[in-house]
PDB file of C-alpha atoms in Angstrom:
ATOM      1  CA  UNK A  13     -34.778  35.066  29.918  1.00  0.00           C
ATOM      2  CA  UNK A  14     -36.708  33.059  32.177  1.00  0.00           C
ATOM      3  CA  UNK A  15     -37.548  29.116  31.548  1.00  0.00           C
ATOM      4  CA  UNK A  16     -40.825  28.346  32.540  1.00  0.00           C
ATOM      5  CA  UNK A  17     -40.264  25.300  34.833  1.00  0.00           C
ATOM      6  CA  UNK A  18     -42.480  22.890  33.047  1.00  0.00           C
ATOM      7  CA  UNK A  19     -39.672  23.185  30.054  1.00  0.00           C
ATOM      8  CA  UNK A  20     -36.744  23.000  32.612  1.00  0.00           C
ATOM      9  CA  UNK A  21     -37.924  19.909  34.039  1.00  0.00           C
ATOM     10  CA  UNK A  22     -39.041  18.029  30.690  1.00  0.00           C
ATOM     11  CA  UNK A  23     -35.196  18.809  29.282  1.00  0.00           C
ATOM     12  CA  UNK A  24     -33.518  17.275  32.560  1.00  0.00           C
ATOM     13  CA  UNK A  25     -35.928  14.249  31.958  1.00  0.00           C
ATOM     14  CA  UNK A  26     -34.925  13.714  28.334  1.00  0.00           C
ATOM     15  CA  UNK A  27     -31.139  14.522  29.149  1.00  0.00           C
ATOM     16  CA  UNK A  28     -31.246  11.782  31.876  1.00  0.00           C
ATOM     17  CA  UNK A  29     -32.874   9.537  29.998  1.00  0.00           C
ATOM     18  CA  UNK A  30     -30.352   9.784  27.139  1.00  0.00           C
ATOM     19  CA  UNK A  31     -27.593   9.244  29.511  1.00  0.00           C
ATOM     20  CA  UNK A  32     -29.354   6.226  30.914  1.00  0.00           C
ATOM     21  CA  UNK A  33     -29.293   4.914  27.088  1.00  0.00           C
ATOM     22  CA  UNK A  34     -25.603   5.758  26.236  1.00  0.00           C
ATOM     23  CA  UNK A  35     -24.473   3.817  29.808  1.00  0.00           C
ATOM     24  CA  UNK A  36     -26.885   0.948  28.954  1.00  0.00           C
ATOM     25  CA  UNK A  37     -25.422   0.504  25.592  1.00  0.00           C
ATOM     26  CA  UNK A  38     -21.925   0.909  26.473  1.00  0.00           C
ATOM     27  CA  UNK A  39     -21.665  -1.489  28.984  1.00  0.00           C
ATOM     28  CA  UNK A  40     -23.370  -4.221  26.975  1.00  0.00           C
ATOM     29  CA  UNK A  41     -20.566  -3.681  23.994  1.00  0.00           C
ATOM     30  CA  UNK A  42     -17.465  -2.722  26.204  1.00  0.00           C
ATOM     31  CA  UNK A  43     -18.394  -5.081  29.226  1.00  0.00           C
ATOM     32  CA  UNK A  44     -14.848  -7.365  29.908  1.00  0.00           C
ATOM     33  CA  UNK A  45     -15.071 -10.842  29.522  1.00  0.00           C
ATOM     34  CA  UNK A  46     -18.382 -11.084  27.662  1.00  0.00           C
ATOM     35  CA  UNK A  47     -18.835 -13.133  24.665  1.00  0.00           C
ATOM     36  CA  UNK A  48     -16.126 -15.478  22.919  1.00  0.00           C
ATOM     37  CA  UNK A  49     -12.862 -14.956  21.363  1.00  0.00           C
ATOM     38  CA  UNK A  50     -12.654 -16.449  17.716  1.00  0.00           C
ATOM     39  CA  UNK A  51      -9.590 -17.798  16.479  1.00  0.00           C
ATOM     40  CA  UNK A  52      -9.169 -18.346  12.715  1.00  0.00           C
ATOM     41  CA  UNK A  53      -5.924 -20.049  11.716  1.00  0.00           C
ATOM     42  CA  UNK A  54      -5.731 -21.196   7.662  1.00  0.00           C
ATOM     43  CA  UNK A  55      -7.611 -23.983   8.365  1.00  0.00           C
ATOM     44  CA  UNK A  56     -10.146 -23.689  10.898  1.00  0.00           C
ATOM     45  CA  UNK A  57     -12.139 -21.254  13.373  1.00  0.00           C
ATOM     46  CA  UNK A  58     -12.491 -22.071  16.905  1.00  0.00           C
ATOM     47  CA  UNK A  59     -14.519 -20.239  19.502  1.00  0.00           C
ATOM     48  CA  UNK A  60     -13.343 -20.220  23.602  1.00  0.00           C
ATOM     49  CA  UNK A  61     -15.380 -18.445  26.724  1.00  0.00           C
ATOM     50  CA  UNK A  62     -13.716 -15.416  28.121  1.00  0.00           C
ATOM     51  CA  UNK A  63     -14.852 -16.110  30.972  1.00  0.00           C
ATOM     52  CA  UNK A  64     -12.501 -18.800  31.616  1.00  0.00           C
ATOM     53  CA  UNK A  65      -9.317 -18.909  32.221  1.00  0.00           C
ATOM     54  CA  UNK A  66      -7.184 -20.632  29.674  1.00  0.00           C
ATOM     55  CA  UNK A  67      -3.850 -21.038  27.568  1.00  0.00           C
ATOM     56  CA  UNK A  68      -4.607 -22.361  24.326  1.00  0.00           C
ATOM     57  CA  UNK A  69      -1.993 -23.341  20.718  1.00  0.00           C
ATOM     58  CA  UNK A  70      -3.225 -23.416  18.017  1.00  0.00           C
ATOM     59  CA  UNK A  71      -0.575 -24.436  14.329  1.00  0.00           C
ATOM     60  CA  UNK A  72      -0.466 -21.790  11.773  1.00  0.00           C
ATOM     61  CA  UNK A  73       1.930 -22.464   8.551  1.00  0.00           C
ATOM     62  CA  UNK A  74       5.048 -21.475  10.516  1.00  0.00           C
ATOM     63  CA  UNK A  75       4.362 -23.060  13.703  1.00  0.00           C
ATOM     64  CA  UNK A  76       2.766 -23.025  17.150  1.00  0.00           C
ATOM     65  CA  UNK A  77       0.734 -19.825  18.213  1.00  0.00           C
ATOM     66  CA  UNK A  78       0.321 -19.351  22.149  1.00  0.00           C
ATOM     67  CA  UNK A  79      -2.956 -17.808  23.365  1.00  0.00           C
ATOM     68  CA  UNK A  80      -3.864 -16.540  26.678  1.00  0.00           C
ATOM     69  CA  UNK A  81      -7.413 -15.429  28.171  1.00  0.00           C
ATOM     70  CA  UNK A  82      -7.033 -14.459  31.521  1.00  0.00           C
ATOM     71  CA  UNK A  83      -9.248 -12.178  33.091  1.00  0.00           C
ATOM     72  CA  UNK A  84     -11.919 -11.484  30.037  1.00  0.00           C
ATOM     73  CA  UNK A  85      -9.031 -10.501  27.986  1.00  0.00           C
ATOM     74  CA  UNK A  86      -7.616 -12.173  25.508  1.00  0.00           C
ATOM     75  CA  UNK A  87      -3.429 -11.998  24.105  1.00  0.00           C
ATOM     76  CA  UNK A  88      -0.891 -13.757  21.956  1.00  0.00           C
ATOM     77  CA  UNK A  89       2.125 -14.598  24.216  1.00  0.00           C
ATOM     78  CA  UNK A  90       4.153 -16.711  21.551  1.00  0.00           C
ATOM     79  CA  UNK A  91       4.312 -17.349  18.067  1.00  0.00           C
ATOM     80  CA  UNK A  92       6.611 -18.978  15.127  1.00  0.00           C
ATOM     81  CA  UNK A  93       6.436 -15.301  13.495  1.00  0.00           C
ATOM     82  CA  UNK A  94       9.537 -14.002  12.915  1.00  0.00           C
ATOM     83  CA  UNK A  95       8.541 -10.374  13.818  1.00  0.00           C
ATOM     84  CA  UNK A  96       7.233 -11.068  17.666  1.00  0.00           C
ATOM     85  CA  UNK A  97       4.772  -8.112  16.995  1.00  0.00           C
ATOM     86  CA  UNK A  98       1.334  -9.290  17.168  1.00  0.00           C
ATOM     87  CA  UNK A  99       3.436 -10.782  21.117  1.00  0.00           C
ATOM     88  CA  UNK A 100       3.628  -6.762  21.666  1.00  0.00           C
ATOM     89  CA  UNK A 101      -0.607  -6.063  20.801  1.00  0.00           C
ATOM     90  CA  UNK A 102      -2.529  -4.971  23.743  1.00  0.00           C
ATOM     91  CA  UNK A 103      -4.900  -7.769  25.043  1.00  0.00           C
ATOM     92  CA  UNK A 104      -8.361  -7.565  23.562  1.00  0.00           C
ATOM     93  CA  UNK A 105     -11.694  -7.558  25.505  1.00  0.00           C
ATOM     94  CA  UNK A 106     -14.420  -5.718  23.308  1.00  0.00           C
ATOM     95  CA  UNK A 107     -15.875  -6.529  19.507  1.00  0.00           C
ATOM     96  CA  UNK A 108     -13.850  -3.616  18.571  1.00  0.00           C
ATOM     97  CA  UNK A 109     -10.914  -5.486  19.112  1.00  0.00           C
ATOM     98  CA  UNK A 110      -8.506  -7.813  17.239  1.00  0.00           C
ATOM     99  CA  UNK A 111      -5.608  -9.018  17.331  1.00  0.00           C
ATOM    100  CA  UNK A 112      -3.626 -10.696  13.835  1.00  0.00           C
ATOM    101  CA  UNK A 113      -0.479 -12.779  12.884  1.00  0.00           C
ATOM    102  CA  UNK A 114      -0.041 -12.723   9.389  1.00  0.00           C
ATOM    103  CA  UNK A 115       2.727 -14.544   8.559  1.00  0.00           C
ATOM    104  CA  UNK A 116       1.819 -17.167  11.010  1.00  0.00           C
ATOM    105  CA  UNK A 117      -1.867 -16.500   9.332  1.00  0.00           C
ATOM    106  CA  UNK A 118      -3.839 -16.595  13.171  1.00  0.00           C
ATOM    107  CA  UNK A 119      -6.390 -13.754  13.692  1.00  0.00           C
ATOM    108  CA  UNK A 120      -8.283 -12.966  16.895  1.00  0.00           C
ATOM    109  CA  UNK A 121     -11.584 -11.820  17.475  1.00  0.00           C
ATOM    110  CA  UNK A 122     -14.014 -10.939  20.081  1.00  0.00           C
ATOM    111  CA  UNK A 123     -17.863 -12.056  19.267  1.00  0.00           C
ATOM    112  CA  UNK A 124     -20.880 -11.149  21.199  1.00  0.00           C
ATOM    113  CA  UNK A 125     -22.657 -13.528  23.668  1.00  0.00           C
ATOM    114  CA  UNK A 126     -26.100 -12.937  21.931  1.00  0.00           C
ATOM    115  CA  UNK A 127     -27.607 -15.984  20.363  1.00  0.00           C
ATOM    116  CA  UNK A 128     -27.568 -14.089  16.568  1.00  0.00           C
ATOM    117  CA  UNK A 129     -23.513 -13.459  17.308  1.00  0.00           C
ATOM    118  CA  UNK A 130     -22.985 -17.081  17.944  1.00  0.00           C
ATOM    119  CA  UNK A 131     -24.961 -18.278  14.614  1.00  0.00           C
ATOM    120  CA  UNK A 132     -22.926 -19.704  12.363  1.00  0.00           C
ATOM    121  CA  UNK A 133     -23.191 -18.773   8.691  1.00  0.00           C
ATOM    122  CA  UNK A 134     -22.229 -21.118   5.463  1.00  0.00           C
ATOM    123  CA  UNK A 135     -18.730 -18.985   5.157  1.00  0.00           C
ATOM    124  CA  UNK A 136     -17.374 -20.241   8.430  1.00  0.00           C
ATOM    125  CA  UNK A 137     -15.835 -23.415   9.238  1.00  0.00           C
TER     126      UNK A 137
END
């Protein structure tokens, strides 16, 4: 059976424009190097750019923790754990991604560039 073209051409609008959507909102969550990377130790919360370059250490109960963003990604490269394996964690770009050392009690996270991502609530430091 025939589609009259009218109907053809209205469901290859709407399919395009629902593409159009999905890409939009994909590439503001999964875009590299957008936003900040959060780093909670058992004392305090700091937030860093991804889109600079940096090493940073932060002290956890068992020592020094060794951070690296490079590229809009973010990694642990060292850490007083005795275990190594938050070291062996792929790096993290996205706000689906973290990254934790529990016994040395550091967690990474990514958070959003928006101005409601950066608010700070009374829970955090």
């Amino acid at each position: 059976m025939k589609r009259p073209l009218a109907t053809l051409l209205t469901d290859t609008i709407i399919l395009g424009l629902c593409i159009a959507a999905i890409l939009l909102i994909s590439s503001k969550t999964i875009g590299s190097g957008s936003g900040y990377l959060q780093v909670q130790t058992h004392d305090s919360t700091y937030r860093y750019s991804l889109s600079t370059n940096r090493e940073i250490h932060v002290q956890g109960p068992l020592g020094d923790t060794h951070i690296i963003i490079q590229d809009g990604k973010a990694h642990i490269h060292d850490s007083a754990c005795p275990t190594k394996s938050c070291t062996h964690q792929k790096p993290i770009f996205s706000a689906s991604g973290w990254i934790a050392c529990l016994p040395n009690q550091v967690l990474l996270t990514i958070v959003g560039e928006s101005a409601e991502a950066m608010e700070v609530d009374d829970v955090t430091n």
